[in-house]
PDB file of C-alpha atoms in Angstrom:
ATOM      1  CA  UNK A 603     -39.280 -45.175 -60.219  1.00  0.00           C
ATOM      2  CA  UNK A 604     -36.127 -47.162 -59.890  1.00  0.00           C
ATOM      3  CA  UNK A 605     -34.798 -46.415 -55.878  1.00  0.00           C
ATOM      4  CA  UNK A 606     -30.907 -46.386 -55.669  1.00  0.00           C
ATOM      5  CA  UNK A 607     -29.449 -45.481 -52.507  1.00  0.00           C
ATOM      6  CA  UNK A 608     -25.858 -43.359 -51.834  1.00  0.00           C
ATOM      7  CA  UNK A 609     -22.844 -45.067 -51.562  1.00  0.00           C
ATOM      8  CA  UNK A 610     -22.002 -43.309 -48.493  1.00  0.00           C
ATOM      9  CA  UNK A 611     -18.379 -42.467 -49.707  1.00  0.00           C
ATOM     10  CA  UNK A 612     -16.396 -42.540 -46.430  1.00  0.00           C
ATOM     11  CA  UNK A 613     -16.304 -39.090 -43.443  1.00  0.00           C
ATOM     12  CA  UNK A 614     -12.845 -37.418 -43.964  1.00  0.00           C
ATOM     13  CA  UNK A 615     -12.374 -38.016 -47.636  1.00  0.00           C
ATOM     14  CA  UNK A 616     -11.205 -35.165 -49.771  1.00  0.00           C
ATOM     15  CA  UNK A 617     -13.233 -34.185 -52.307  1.00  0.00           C
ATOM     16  CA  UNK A 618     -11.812 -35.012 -55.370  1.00  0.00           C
ATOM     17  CA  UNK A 619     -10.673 -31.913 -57.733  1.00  0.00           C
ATOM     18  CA  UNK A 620     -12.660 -30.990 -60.683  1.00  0.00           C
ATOM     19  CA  UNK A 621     -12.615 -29.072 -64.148  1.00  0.00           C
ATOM     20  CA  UNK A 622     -16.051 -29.032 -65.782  1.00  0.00           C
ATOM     21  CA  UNK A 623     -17.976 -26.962 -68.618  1.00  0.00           C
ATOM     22  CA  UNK A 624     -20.243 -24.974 -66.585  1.00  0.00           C
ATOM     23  CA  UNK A 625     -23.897 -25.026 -68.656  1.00  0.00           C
ATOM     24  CA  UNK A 626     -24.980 -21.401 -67.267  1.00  0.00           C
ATOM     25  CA  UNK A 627     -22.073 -19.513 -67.463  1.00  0.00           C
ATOM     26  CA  UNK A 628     -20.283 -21.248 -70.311  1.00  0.00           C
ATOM     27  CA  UNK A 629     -17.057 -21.310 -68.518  1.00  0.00           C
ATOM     28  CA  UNK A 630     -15.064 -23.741 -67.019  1.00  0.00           C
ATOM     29  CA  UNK A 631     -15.241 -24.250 -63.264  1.00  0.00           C
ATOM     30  CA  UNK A 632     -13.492 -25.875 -60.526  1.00  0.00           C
ATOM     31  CA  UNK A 633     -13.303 -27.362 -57.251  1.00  0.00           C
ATOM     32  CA  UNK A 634     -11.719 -24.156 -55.903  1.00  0.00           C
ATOM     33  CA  UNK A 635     -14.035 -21.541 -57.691  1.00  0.00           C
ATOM     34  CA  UNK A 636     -17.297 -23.049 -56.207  1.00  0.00           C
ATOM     35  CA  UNK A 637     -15.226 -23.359 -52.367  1.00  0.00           C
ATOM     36  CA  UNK A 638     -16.660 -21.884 -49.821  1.00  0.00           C
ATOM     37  CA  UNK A 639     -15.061 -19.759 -47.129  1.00  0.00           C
ATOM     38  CA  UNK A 640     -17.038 -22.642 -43.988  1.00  0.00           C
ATOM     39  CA  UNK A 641     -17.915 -25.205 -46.752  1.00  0.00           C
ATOM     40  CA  UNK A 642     -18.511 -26.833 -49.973  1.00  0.00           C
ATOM     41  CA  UNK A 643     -21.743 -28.704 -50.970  1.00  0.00           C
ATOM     42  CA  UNK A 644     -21.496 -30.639 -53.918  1.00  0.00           C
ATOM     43  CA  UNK A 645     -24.642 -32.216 -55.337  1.00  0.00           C
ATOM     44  CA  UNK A 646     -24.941 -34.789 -58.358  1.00  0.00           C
ATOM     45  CA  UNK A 647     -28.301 -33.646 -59.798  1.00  0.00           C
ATOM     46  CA  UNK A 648     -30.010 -34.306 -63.067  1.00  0.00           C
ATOM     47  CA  UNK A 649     -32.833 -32.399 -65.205  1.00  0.00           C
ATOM     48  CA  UNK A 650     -35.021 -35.363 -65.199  1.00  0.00           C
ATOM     49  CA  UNK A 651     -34.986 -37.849 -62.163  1.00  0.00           C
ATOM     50  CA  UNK A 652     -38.986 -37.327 -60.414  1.00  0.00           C
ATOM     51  CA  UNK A 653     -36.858 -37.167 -57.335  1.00  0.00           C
ATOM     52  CA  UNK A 654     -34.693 -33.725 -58.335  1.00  0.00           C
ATOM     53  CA  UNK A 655     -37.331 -32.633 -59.547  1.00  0.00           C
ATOM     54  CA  UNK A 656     -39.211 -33.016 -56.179  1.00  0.00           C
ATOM     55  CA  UNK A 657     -36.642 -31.399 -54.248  1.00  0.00           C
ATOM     56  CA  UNK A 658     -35.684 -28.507 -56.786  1.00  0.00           C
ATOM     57  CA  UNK A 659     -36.942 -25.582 -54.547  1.00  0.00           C
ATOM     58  CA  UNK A 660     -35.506 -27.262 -51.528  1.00  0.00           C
ATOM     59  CA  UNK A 661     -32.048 -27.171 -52.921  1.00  0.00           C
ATOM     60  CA  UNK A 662     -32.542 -23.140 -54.341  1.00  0.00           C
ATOM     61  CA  UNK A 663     -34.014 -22.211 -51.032  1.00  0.00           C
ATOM     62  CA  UNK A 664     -30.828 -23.907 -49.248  1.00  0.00           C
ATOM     63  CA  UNK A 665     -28.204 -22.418 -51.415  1.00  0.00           C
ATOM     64  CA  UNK A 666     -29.523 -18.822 -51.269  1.00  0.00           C
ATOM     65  CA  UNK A 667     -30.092 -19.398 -47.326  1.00  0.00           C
ATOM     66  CA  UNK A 668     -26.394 -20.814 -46.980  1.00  0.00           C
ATOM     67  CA  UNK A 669     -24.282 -19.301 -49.562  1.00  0.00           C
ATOM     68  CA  UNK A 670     -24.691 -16.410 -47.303  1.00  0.00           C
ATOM     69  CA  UNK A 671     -23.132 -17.574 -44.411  1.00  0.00           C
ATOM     70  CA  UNK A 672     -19.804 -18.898 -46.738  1.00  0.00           C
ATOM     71  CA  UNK A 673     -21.357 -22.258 -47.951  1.00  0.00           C
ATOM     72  CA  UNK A 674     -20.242 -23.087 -51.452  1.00  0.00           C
ATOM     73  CA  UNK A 675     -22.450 -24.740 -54.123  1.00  0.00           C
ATOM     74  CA  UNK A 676     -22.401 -26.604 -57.106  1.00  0.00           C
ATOM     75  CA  UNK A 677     -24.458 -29.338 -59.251  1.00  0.00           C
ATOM     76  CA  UNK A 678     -22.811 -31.760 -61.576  1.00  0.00           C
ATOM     77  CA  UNK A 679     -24.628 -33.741 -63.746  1.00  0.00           C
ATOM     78  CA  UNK A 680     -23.205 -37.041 -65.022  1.00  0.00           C
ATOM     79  CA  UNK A 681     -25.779 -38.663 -67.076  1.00  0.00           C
ATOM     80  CA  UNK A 682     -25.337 -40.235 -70.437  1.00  0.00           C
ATOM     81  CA  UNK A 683     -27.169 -37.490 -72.711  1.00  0.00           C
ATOM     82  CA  UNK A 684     -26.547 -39.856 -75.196  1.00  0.00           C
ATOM     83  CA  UNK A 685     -29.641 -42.278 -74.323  1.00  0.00           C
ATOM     84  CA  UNK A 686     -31.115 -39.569 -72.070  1.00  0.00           C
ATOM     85  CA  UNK A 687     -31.006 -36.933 -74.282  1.00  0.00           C
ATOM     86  CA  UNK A 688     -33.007 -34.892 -71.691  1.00  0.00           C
ATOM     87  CA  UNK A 689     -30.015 -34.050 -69.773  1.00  0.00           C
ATOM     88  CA  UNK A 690     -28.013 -32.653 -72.216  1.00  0.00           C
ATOM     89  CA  UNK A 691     -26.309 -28.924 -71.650  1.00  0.00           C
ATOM     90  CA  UNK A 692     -28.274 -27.635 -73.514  1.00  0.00           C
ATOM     91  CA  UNK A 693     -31.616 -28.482 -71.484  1.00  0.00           C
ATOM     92  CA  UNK A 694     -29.209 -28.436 -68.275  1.00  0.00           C
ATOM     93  CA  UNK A 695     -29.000 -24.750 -69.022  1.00  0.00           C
ATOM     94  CA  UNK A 696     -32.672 -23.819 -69.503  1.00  0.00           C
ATOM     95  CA  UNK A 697     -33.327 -26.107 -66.552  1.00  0.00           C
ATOM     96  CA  UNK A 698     -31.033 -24.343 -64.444  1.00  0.00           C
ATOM     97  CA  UNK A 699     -32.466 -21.044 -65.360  1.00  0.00           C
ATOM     98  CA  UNK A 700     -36.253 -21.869 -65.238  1.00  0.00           C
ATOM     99  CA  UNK A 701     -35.754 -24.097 -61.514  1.00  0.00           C
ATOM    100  CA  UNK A 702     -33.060 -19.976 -60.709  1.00  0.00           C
ATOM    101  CA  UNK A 703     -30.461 -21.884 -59.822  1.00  0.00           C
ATOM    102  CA  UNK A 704     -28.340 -20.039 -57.742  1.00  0.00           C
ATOM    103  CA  UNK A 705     -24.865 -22.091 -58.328  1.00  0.00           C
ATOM    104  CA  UNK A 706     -23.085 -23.334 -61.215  1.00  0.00           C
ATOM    105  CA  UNK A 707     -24.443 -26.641 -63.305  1.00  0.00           C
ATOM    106  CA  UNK A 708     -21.959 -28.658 -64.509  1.00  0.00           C
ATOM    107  CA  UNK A 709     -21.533 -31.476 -67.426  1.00  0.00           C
ATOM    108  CA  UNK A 710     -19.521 -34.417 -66.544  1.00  0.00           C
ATOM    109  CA  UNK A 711     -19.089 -36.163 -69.823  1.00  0.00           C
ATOM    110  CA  UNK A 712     -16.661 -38.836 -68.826  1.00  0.00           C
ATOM    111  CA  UNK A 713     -18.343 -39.276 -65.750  1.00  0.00           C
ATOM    112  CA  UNK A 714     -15.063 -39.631 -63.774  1.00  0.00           C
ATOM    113  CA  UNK A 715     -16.026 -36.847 -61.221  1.00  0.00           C
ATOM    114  CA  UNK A 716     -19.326 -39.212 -60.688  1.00  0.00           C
ATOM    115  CA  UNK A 717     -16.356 -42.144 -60.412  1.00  0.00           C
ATOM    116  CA  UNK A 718     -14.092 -40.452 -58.143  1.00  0.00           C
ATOM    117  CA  UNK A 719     -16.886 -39.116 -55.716  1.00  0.00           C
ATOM    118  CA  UNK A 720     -18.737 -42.855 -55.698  1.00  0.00           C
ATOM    119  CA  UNK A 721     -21.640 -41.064 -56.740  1.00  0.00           C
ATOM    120  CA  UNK A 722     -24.724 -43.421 -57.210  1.00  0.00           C
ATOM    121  CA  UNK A 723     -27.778 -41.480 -57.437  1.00  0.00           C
ATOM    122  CA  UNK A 724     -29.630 -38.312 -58.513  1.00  0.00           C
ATOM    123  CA  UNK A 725     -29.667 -36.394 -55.570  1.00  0.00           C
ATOM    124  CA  UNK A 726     -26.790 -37.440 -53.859  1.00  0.00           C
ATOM    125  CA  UNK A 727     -25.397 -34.308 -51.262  1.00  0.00           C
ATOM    126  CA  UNK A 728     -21.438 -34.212 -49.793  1.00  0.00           C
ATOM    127  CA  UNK A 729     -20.847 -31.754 -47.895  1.00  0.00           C
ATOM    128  CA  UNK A 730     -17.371 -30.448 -46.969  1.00  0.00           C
ATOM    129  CA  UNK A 731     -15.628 -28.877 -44.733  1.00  0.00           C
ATOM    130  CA  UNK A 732     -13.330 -25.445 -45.485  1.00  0.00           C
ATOM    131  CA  UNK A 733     -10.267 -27.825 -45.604  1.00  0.00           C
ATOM    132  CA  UNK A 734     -12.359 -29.887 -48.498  1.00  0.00           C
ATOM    133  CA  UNK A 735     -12.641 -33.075 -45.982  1.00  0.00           C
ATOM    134  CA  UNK A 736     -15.879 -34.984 -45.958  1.00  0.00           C
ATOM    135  CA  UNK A 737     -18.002 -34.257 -43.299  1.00  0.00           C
ATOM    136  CA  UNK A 738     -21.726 -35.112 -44.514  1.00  0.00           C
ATOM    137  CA  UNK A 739     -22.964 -37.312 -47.169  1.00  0.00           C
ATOM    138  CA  UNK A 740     -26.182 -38.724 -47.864  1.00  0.00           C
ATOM    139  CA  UNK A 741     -29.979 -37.093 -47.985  1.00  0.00           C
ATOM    140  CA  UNK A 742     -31.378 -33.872 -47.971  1.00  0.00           C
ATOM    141  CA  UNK A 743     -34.406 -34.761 -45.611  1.00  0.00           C
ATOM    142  CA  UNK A 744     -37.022 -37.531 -45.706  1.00  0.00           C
ATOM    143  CA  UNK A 745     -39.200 -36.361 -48.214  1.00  0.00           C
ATOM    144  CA  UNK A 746     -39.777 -38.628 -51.510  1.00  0.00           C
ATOM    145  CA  UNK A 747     -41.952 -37.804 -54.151  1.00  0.00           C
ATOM    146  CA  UNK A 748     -45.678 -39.103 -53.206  1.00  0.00           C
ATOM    147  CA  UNK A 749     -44.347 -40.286 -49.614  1.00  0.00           C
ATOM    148  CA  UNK A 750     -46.170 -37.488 -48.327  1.00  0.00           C
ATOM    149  CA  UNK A 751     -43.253 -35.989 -46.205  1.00  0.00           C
ATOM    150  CA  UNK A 752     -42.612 -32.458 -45.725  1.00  0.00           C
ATOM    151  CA  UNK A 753     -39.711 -30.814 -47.509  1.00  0.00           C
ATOM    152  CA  UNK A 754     -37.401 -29.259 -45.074  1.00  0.00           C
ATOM    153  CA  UNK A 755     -33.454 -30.219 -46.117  1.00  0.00           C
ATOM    154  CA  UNK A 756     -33.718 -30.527 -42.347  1.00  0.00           C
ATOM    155  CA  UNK A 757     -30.867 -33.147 -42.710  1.00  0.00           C
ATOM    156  CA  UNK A 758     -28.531 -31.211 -45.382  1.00  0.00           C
ATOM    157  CA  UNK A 759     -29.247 -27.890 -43.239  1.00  0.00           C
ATOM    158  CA  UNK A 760     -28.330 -29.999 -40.076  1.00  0.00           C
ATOM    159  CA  UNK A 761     -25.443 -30.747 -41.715  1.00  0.00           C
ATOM    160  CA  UNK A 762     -24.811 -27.116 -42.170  1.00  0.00           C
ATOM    161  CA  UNK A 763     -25.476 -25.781 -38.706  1.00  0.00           C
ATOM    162  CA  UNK A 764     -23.155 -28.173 -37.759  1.00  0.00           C
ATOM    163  CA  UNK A 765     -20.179 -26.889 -39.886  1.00  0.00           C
ATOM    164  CA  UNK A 766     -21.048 -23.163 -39.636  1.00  0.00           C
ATOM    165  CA  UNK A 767     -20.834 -23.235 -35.717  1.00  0.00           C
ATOM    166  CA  UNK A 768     -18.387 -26.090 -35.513  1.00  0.00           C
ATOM    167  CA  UNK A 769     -20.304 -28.527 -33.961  1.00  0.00           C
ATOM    168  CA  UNK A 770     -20.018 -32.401 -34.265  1.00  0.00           C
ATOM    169  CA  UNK A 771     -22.615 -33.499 -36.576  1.00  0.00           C
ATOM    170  CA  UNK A 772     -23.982 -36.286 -34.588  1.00  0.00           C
ATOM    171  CA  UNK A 773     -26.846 -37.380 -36.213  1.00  0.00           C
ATOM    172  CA  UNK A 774     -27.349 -40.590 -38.199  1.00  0.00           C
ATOM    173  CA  UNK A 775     -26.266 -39.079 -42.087  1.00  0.00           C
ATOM    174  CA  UNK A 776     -29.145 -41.428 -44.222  1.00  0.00           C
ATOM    175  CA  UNK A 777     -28.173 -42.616 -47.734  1.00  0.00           C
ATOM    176  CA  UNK A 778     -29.884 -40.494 -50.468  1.00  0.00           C
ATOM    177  CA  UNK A 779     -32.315 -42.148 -52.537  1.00  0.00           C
ATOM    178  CA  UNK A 780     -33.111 -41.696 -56.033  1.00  0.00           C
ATOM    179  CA  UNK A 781     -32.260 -42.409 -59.980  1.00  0.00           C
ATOM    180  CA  UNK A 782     -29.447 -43.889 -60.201  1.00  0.00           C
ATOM    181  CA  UNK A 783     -26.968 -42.027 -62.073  1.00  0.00           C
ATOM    182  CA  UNK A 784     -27.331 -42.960 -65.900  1.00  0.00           C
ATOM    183  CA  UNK A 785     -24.020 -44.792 -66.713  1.00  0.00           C
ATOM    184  CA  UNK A 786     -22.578 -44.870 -69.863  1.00  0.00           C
ATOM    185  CA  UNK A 787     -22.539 -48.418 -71.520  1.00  0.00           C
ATOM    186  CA  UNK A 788     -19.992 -48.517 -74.218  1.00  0.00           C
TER     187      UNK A 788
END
């Protein structure tokens, strides 16, 4: 498995707006439908990458922990279905269902909502705040597929606890690692 790490796209940034074909609902959904009341986490998944995969239940057990106390969630996917056919919408929306995704999975075709948030890898997490400023990017916890690590999110749910009871996050935020994301080539 190829390792690519986050970019680490700088603390305070505004997330960059969005309009994408959501694969479960088949609607359209954007930045402000998915925004939640204390935060946003937006996370560039895939169907395929061993290390999404690993950290599938993680990321459902998060969502319906947080989206409770006014966390917003989505996944985008921005891989060429064209040589990775296995990420298509199609399979994005049986994947979605079978994994019970609780947020919306979204197709970035163009990939410019991977561009504009420097996205780099399959998982990579950004969380924001309720004014859509950057306030945690990077892994969900320490755990890699056969690295023998628990699986806790303990650094995304940090990230969380943080926002929720408006506390300075002051822990080291640790790229993501995983695919990389699967760029187009023509």
């Amino acid at each position: 498995m190829a390792r690519t790490p986050s970019n680490m796209l700088p603390l305070g940034t505004l997330a960059p707006n969005f309009s994408l074909p959501d694969t479960t609902s088949n609607t359209t959904i954007g930045l402000n439908d998915v925004k939640g009341e204390k935060g946003t986490v937006i996370m560039f998944i895939c169907n395929h990458c061993p290390f999404v995969i690993h950290v599938n239940s993680e990321i459902v057990a998060i969502a319906n922990a947080y989206a409770k106390k006014g966390i917003g969630f989505v996944a985008i996917s921005s891989n060429d279905v064209v040589n990775y056919p296995q990420d298509s919408p199609e399979k994005m929306k049986i994947h979605a269902k079978k994994e019970g995704y609780p947020f919306p999975y979204l197709y970035d075709e163009s990939q410019e909502i991977a561009k504009a948030y420097d996205a780099a890898c399959t998982p990579d997490f950004y969380v924001f705040d309720d004014h859509l400023k950057l306030v945690y990017r990077g892994q969900l916890d320490d755990s890699r597929p056969e690295n023998g690590k628990p699986l806790n999110g303990k650094d995304l749910r940090h990230a969380l606890d943080c926002l929720i009871e408006n506390k300075e996050n002051t822990a080291i935020q640790k790229p993501s690692i995983g695919c990389n994301i699967k760029w187009k080539t023509n």
